[in-house]
CSV table of C-alpha atoms in Angstrom, one decimal:
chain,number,residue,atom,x,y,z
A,27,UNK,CA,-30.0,-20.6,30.9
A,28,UNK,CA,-26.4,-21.3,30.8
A,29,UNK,CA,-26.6,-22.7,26.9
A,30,UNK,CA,-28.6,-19.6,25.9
A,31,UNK,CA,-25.8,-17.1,27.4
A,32,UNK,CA,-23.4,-18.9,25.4
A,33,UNK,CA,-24.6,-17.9,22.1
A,34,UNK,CA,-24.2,-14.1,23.6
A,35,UNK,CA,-21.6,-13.7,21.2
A,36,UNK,CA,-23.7,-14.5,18.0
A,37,UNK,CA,-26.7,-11.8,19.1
A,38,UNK,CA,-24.1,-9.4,19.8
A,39,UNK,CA,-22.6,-10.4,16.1
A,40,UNK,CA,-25.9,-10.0,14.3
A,41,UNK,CA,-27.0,-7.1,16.2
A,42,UNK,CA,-23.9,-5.1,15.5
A,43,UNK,CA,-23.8,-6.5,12.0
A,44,UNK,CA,-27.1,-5.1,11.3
A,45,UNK,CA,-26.8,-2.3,12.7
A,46,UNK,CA,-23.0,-1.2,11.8
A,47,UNK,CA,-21.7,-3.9,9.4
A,48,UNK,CA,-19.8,-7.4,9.2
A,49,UNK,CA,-16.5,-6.5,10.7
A,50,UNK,CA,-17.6,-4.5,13.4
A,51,UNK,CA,-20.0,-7.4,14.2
A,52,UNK,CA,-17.3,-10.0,14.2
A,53,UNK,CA,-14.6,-7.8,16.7
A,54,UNK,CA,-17.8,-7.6,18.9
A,55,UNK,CA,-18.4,-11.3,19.1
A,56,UNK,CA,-14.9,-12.0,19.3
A,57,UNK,CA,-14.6,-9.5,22.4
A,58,UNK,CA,-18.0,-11.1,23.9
A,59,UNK,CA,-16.7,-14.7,23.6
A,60,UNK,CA,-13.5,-13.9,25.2
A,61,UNK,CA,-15.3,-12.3,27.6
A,62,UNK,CA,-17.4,-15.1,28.6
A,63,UNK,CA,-14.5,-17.4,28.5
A,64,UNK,CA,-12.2,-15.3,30.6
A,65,UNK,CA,-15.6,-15.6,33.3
A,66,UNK,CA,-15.1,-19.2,32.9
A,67,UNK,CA,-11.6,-19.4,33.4
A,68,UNK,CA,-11.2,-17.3,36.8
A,69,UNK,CA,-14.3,-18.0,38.5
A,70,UNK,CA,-14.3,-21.2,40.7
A,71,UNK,CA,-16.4,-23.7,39.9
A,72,UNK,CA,-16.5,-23.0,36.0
A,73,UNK,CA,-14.7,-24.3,33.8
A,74,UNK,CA,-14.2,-23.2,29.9
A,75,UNK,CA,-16.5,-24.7,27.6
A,76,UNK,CA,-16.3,-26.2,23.8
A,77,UNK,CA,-18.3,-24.2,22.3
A,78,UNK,CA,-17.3,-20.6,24.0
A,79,UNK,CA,-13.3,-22.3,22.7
A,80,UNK,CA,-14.5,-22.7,19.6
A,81,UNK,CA,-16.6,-19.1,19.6
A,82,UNK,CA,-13.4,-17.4,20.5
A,83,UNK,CA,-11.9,-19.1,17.5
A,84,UNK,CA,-14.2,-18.4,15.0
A,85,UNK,CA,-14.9,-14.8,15.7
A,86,UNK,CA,-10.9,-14.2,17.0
A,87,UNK,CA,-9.8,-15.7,13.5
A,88,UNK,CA,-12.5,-13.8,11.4
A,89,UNK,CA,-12.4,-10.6,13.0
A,90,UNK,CA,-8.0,-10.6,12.7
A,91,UNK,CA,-8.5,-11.7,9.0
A,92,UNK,CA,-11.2,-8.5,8.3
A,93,UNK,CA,-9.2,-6.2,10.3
A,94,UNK,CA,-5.9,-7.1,8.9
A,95,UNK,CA,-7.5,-6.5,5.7
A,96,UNK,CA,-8.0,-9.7,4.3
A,97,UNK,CA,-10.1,-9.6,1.2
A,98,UNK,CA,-13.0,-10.1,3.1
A,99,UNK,CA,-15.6,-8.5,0.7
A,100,UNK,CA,-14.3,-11.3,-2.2
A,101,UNK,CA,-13.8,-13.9,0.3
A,102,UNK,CA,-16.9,-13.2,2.5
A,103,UNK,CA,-19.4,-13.3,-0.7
A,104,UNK,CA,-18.6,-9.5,-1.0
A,105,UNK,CA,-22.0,-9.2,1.2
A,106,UNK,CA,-23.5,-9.2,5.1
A,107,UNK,CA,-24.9,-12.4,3.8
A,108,UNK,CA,-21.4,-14.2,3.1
A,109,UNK,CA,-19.6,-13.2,6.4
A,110,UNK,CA,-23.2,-14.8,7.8
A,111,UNK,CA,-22.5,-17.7,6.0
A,112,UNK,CA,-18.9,-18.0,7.6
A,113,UNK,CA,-20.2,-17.8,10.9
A,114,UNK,CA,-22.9,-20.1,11.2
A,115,UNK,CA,-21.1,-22.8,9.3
A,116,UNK,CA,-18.4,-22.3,12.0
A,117,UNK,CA,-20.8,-22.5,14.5
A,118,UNK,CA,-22.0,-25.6,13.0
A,119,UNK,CA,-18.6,-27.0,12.8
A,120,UNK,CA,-17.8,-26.7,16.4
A,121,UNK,CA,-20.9,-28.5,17.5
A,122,UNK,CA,-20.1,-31.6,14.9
A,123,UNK,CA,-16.6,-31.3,16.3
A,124,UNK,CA,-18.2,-31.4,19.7
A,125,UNK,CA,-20.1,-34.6,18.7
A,126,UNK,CA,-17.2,-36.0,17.1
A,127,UNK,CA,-15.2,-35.7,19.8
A,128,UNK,CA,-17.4,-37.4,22.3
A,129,UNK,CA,-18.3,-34.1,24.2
A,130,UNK,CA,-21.3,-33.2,23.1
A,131,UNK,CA,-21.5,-29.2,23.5
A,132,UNK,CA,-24.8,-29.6,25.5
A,133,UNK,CA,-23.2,-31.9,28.2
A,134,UNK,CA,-20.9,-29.4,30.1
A,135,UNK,CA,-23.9,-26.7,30.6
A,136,UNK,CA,-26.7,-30.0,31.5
A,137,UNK,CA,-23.8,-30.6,33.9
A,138,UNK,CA,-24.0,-27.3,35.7
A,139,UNK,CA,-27.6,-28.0,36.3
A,140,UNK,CA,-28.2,-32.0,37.3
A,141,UNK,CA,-26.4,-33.8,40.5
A,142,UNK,CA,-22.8,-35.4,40.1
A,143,UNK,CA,-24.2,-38.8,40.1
A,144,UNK,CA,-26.1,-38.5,36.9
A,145,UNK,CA,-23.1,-37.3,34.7
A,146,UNK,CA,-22.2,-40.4,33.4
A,147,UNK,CA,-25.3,-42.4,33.2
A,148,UNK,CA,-26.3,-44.1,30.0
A,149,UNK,CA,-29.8,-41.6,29.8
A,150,UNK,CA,-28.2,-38.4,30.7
A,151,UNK,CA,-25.3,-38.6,27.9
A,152,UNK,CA,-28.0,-40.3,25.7
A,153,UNK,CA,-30.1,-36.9,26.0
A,154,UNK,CA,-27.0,-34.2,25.7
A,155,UNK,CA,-26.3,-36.1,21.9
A,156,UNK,CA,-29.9,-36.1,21.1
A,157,UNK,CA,-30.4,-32.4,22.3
A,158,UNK,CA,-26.7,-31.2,20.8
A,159,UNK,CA,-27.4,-33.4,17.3
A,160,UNK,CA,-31.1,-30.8,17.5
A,161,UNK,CA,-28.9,-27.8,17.6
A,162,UNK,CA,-26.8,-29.1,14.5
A,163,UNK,CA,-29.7,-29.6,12.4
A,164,UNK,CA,-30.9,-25.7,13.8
A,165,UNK,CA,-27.4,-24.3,12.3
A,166,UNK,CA,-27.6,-26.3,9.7
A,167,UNK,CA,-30.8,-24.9,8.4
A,168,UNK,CA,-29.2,-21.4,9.2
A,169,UNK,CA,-26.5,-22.4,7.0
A,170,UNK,CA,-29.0,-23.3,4.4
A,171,UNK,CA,-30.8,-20.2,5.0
A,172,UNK,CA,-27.6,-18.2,4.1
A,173,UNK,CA,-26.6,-20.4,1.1
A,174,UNK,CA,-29.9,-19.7,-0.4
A,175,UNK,CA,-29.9,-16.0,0.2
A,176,UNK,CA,-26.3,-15.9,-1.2
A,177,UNK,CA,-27.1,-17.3,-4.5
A,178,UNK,CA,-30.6,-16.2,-4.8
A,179,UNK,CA,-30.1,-12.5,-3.9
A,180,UNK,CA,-33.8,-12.1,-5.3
A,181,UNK,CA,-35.6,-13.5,-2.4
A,182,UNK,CA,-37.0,-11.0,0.8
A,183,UNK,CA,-34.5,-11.0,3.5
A,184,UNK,CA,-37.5,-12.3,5.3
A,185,UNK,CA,-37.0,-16.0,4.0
A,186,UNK,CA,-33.9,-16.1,6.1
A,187,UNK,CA,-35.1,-14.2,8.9
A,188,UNK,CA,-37.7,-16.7,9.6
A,189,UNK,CA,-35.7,-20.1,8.8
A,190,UNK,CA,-33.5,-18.5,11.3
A,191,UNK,CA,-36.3,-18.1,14.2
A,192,UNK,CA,-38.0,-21.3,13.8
A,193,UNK,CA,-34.9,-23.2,14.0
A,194,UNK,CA,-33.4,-21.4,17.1
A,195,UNK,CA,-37.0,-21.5,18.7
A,196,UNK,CA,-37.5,-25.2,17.6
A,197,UNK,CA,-33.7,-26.1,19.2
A,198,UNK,CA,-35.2,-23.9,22.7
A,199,UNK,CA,-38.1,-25.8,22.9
A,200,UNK,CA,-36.5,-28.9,22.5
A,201,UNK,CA,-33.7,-28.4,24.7
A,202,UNK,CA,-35.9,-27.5,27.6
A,203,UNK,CA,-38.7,-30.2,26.2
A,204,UNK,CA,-36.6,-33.3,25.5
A,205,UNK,CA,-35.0,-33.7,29.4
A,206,UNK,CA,-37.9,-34.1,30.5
A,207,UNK,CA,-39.6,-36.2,28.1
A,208,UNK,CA,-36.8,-38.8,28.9
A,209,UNK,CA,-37.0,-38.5,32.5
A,210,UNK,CA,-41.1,-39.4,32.1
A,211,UNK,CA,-40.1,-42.0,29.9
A,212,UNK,CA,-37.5,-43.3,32.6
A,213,UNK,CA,-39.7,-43.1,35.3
A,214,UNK,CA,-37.5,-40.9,37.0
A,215,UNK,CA,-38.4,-37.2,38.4
């Protein structure tokens, strides 16, 4: 549940964006991802994560650049679609920074959720890069999904819409799938 909260500030981007536009979208993720990360900060037990970090980057730095009046509508693809584009490549970004880095995003919420002495087993960190290497390949197809619409203005909004969907329902399934596969396989419960 934690992992699904955490993209709080992307619904509340595409939601807004819809329904009042890009910029107005971004300063509402940016305000949800600080908000989340502020939680994290001042209650005991939590700590902040990587990707709500790199949220509050990406939609802090967007939403200053639009509101200072950055030429976003050049910049951005002068379209919904281009300031899309910005932030699920971001997105995508901080989860191959993540991996990069040797934190896979996945690991610190899977660590909220399974017993101390599992953290650093083999298995467990095995499964957060499988799971967080999914949700890579589910941005990436967003970012795909954008790309195309971008350039080929002349396809229904629905092609996105529906790349979109089956890749965040495919990375859900897996992520709540894939745990237990491995524990089967492991012979563990």
């Amino acid at each position: 549940m934690g992992i699904l909260l955490a993209f709080a500030p992307f619904i509340a981007f595409a939601v807004l964006d819809r329904l009042v536009g890009p910029v107005e979208g971004l300063i509402a993720g940016a305000l949800v991802s600080a908000t989340m990360l502020l939680r994290d900060w001042m209650s005991p037990g939590r700590t902040p994560k990587i990707l709500e970090i790199g949220t509050v980057l990406l939609f802090g730095g967007l939403a200053l650049y639009a509101v200072a009046g950055g030429p976003t509508r050049s910049v951005m693809g002068g379209s919904v679609m281009g300031v899309r584009l910005l932030v699920d490549a971001g997105l995508l970004l901080i989860v191959l920074i993540s991996i990069a880095l040797r934190r896979p995003f996945t690991l610190q919420y899977a660590r909220e959720q399974v017993a101390h002495e599992f953290w650093d087993s083999p298995n467990f960190i095995h499964t957060n890069y499988v799971i967080t290497g999914v949700w890579a390949l589910a941005f990436l197809v967003l970012v795909i999904a954008d790309l195309t619409l971008l350039y080929r203005p002349d396809l229904p909004p629905r092609f996105g819409i529906v790349a979109t969907v089956l890749a965040l329902v495919g990375a859900i399934k897996f992520t709540s799938w894939y745990p237990e596969r491995r524990r089967s396989a492991a012979g563990t419960v």
